[in-house]
GROMACS .gro file of C-alpha atoms in nm:
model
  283
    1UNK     CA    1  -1.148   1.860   0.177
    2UNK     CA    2  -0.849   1.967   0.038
    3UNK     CA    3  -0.620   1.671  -0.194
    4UNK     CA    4  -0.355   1.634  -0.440
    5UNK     CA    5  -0.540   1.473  -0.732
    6UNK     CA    6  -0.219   1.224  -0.805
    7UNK     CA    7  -0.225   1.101  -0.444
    8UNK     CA    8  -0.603   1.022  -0.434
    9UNK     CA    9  -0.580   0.738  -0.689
   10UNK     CA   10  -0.288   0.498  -0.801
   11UNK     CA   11  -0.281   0.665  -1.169
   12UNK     CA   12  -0.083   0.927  -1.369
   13UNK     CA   13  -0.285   1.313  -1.268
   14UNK     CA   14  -0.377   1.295  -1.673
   15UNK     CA   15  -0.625   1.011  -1.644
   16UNK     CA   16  -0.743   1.143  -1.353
   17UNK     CA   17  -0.819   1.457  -1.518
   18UNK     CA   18  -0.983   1.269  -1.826
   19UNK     CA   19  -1.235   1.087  -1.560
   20UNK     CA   20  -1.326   1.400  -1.355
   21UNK     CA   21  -1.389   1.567  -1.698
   22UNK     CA   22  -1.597   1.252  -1.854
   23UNK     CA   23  -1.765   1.253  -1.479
   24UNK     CA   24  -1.863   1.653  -1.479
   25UNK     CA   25  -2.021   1.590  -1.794
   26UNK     CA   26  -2.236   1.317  -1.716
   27UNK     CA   27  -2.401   1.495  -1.379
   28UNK     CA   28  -2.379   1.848  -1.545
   29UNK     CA   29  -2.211   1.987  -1.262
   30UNK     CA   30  -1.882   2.101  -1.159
   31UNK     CA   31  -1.685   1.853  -0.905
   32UNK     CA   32  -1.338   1.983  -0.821
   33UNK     CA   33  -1.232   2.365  -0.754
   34UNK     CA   34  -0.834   2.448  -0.760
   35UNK     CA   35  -0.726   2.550  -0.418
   36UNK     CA   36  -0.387   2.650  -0.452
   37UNK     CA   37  -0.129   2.364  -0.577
   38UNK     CA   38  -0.408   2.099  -0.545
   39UNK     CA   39  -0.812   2.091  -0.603
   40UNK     CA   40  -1.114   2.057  -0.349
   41UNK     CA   41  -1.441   1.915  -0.390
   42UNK     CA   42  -1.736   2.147  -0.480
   43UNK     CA   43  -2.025   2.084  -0.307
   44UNK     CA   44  -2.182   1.891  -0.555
   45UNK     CA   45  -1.829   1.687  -0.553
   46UNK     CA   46  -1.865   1.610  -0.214
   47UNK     CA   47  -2.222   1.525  -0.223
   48UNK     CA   48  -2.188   1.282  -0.499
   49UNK     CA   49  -1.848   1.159  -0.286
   50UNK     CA   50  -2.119   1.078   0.054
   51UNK     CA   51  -2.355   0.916  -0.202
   52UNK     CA   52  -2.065   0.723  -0.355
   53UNK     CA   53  -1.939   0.591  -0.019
   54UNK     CA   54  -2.285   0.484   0.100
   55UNK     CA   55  -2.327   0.257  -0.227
   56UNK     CA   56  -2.002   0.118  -0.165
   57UNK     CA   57  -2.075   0.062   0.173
   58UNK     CA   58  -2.397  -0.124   0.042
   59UNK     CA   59  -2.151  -0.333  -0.216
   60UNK     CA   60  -1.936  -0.429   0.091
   61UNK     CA   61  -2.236  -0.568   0.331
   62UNK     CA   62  -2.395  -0.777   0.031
   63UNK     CA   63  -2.073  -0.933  -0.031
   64UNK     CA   64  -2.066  -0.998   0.328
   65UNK     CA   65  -2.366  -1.168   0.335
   66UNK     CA   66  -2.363  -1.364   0.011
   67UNK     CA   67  -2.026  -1.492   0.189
   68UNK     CA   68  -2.165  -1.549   0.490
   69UNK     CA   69  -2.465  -1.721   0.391
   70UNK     CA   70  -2.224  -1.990   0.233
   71UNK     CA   71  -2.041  -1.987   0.535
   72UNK     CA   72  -1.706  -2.061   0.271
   73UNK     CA   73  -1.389  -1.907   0.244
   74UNK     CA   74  -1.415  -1.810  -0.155
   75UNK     CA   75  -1.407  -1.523  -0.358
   76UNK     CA   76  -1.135  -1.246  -0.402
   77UNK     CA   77  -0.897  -1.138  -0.113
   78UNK     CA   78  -0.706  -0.782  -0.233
   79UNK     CA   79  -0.439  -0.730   0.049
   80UNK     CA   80  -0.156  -0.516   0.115
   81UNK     CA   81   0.119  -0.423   0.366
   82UNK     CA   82   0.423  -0.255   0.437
   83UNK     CA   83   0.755  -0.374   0.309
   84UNK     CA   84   0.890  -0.496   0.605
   85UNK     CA   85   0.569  -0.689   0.694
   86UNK     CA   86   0.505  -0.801   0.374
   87UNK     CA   87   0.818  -0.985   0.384
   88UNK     CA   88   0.776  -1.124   0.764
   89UNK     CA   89   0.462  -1.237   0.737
   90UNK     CA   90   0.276  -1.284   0.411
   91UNK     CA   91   0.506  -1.584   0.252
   92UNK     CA   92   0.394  -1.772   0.588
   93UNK     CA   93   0.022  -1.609   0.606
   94UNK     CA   94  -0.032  -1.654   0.225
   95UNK     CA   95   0.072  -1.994   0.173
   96UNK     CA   96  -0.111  -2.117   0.461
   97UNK     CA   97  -0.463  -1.930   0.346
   98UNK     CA   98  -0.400  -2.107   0.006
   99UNK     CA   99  -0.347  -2.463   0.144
  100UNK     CA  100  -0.648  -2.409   0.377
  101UNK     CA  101  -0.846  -2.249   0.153
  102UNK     CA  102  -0.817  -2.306  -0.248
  103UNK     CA  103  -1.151  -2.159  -0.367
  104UNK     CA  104  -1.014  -1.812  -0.215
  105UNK     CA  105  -0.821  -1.606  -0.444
  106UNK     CA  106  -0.579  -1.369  -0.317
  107UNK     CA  107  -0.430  -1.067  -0.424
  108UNK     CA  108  -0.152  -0.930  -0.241
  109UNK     CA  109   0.033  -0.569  -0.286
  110UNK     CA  110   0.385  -0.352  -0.063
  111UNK     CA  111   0.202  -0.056   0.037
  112UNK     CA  112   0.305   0.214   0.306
  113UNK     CA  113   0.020   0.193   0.584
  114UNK     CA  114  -0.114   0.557   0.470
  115UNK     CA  115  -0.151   0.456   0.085
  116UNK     CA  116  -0.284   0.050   0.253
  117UNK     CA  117  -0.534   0.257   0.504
  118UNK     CA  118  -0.635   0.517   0.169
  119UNK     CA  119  -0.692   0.190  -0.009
  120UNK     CA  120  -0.938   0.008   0.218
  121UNK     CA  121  -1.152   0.313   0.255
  122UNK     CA  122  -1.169   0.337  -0.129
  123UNK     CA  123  -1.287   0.001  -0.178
  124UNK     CA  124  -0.961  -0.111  -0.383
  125UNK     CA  125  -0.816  -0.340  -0.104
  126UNK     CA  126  -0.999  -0.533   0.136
  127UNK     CA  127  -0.762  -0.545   0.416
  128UNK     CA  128  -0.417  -0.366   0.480
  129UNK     CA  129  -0.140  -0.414   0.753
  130UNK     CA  130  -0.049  -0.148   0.860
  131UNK     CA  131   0.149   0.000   1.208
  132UNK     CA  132   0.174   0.288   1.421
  133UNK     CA  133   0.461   0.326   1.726
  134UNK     CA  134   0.446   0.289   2.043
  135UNK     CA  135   0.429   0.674   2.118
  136UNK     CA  136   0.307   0.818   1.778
  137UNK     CA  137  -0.059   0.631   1.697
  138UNK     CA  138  -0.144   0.616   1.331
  139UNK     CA  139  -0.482   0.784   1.277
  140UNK     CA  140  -0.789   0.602   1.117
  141UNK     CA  141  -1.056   0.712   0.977
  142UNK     CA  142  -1.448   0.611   1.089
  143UNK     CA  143  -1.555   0.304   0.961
  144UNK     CA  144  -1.228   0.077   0.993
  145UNK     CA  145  -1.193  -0.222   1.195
  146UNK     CA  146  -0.836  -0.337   1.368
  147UNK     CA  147  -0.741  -0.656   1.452
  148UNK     CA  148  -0.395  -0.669   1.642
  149UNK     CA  149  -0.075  -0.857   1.442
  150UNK     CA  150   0.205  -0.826   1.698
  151UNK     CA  151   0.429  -0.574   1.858
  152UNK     CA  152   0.774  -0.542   1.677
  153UNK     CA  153   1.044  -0.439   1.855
  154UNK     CA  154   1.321  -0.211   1.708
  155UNK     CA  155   1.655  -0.182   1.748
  156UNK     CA  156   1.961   0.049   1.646
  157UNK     CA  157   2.186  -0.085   1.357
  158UNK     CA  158   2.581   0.035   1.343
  159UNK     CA  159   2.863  -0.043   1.162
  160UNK     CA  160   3.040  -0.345   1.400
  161UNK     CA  161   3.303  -0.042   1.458
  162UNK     CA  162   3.089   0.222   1.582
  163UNK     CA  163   3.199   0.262   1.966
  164UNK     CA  164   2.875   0.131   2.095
  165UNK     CA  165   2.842  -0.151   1.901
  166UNK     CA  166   2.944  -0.379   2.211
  167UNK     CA  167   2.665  -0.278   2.426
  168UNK     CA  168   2.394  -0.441   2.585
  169UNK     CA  169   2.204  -0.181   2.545
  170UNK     CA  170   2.198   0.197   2.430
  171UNK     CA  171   2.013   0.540   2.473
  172UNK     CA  172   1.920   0.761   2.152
  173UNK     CA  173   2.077   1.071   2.353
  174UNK     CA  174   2.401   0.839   2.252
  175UNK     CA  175   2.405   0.913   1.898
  176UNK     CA  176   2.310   1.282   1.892
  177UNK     CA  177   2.638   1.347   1.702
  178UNK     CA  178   2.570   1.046   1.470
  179UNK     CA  179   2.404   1.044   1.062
  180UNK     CA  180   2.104   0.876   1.038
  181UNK     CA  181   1.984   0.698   0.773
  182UNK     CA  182   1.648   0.695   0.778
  183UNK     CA  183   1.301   0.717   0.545
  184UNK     CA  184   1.178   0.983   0.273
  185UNK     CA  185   1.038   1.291   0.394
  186UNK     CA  186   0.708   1.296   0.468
  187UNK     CA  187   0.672   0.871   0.550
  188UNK     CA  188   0.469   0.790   0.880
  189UNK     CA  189   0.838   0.672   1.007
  190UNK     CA  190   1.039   0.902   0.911
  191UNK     CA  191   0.823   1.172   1.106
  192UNK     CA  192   0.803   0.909   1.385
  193UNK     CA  193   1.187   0.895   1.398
  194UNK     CA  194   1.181   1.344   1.411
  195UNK     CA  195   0.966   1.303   1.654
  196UNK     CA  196   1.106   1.075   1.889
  197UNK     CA  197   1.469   1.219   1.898
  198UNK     CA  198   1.379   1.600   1.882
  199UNK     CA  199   1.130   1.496   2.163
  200UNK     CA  200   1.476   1.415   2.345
  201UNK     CA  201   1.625   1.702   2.252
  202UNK     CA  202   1.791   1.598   1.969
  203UNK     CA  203   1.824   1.765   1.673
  204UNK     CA  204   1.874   1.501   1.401
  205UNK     CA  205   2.173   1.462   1.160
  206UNK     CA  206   2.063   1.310   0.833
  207UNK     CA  207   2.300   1.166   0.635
  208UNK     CA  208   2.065   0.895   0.385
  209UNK     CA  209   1.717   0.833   0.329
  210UNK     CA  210   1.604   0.490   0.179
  211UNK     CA  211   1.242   0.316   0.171
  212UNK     CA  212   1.385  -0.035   0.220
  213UNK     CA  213   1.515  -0.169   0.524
  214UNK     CA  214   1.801  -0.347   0.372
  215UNK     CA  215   1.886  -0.074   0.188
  216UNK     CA  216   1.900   0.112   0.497
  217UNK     CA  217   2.105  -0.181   0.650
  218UNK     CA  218   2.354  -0.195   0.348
  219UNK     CA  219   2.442   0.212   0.393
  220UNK     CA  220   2.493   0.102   0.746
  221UNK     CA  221   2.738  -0.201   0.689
  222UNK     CA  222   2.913   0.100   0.469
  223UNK     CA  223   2.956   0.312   0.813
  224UNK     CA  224   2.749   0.577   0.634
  225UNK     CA  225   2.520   0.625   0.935
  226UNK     CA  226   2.302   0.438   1.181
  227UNK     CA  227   1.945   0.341   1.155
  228UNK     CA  228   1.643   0.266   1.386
  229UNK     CA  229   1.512  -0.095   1.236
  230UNK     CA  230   1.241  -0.324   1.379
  231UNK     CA  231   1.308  -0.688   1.388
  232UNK     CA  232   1.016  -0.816   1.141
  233UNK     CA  233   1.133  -0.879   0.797
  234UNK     CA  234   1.513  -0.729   0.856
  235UNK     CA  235   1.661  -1.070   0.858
  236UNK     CA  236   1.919  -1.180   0.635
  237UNK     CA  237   2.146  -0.935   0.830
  238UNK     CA  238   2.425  -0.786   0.595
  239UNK     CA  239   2.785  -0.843   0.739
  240UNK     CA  240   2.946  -0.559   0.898
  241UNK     CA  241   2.633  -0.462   1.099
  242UNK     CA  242   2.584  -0.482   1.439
  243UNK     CA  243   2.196  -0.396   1.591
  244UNK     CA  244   2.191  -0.304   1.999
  245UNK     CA  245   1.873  -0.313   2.205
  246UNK     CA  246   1.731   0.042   2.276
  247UNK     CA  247   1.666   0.106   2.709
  248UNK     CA  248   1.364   0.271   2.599
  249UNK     CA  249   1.204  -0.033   2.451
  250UNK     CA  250   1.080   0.146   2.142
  251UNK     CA  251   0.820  -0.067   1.940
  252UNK     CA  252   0.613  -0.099   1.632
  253UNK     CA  253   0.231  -0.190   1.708
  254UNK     CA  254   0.134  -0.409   1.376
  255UNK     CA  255  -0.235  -0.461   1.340
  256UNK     CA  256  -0.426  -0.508   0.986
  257UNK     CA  257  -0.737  -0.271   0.929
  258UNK     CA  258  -1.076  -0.351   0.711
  259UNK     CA  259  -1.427  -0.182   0.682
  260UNK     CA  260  -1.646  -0.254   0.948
  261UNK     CA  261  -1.937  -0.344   0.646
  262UNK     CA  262  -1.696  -0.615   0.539
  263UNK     CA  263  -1.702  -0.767   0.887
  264UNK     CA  264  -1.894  -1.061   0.844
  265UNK     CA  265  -1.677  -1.225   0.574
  266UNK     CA  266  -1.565  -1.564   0.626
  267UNK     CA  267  -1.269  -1.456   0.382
  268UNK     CA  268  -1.147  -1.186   0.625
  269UNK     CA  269  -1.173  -1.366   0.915
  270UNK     CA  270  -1.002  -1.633   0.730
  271UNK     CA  271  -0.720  -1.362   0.649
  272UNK     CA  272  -0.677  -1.222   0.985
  273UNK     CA  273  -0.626  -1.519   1.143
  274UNK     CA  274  -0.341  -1.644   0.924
  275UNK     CA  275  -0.191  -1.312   0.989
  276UNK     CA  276  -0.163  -1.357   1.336
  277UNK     CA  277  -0.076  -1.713   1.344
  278UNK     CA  278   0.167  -1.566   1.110
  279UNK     CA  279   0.287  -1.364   1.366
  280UNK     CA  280   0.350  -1.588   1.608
  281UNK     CA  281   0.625  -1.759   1.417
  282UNK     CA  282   0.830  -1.426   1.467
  283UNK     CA  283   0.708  -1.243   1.780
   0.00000   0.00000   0.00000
């Protein structure tokens, strides 16, 4: 198992260090071994990493079944999901899980679905939202449950003077001569998007890169480039931009994960269905 210690916890690589050091000391053993740029686990490291995820595993399950011996919605709900569904969905989702339900506490984070997915395993989050495309799965690891949110459909956003913006419809092979403005390197989408056109033969132009959709939008309604963007959360659109159905139907599958030992919570059953009622006000 090979990681970049900064990525494998949400704090600066010097606190990390302090903890692994203050850790090593207390078993007497050595955890981490450099490999290259990052660090791998030792095999005591990755023994006291199985043992660590079985007692979490054990924390999860009698949670569940203190909560489900009450048969209430209480407790502490930590939730996150990705920008775009965060803004679709969680006013509606929240709001109603706090008017149904005002012994539950929740806690809600913006996390890309990678860093959401990371956090569920960990323990730090109970549930994420998360997405994959319709040709390009997102891979989870053993021990996840999915629930299914709703399929977003994307479109292509121009500048109202780009010479397809008065289409019906349009084909990617139409803009192989066009910028895109798309995500940062390395972001589930952004390797979607290389994907998808190179898998039409299309060698990308990249002209921007921005997390945010409207951000994204806003280059656009500057006729800096065009953009692939999915229909949950994009709305207020900015002036000047024009978005045009794609033949090939592309879609975002949005589905929210949790552990499988967390299963029998009332509060995540709770959560999962606002979600998708959620949903329904914007499929």
């Amino acid at each position: 198992m090979c990681c970049d210690t900064a990525e494998v916890v949400t704090c600066s690589a010097s606190a990390v260090s302090q903890q692994m050091s203050k850790l090593e000391r207390e078993v007497g053993q050595q955890l981490l071994a450099k490999n290259g740029r990052g660090v791998r686990l030792t095999d005591a490291g990755r023994l006291l990493a199985e043992h660590a995820g079985r007692i979490l595993s054990q924390v999860e399950l009698a949670q569940a079944d203190l909560e489900a011996q009450r048969g209430q919605v209480v407790g502490e709900l930590r939730l996150s999901a990705f920008p775009t569904a965060a803004r679709g969905l969680f006013p509606t989702a929240l709001a109603a899980l706090r008017a149904q339900h005002p012994a539950l506490r929740v806690r809600s984070t913006e996390q890309e679905p990678e860093r959401g997915i990371a956090g569920v395993v960990r323990g730090d989050l109970d549930l994420a939202v998360v997405l994959d495309w319709y040709n390009k799965p997102m891979p989870l690891p053993d021990g996840l449950v999915k629930a299914p949110i709703l399929d977003d459909p994307a479109d292509v956003a121009m500048p109202a003077g780009h010479r397809l913006a008065g289409r019906e419809e349009v084909d990617l092979g139409e803009f192989a001569d066009d910028e895109w403005i798309t995500w940062a390197e390395g972001e589930f989408c952004h390797e979607w998007l290389m994907f998808t056109l190179r898998s039409r033969s299309i060698e990308p132009i990249i002209g921007h890169r921005a997390a945010e959709t409207h951000t994204q939008l806003g280059l656009v309604a500057a006729a800096l480039g065009v953009c692939v963007v999915p229909r949950l959360g994009r709305n207020p659109m900015p002036a000047g931009v024009v978005t045009v159905p794609l033949k090939q139907r592309v879609r975002r599958h949005v589905y929210v994960v949790w552990r499988a030992d967390a299963d029998r919570r009332p509060s995540i059953r709770a959560a999962v269905k606002a979600l998708q009622t959620a949903a329904e006000t914007v499929a």
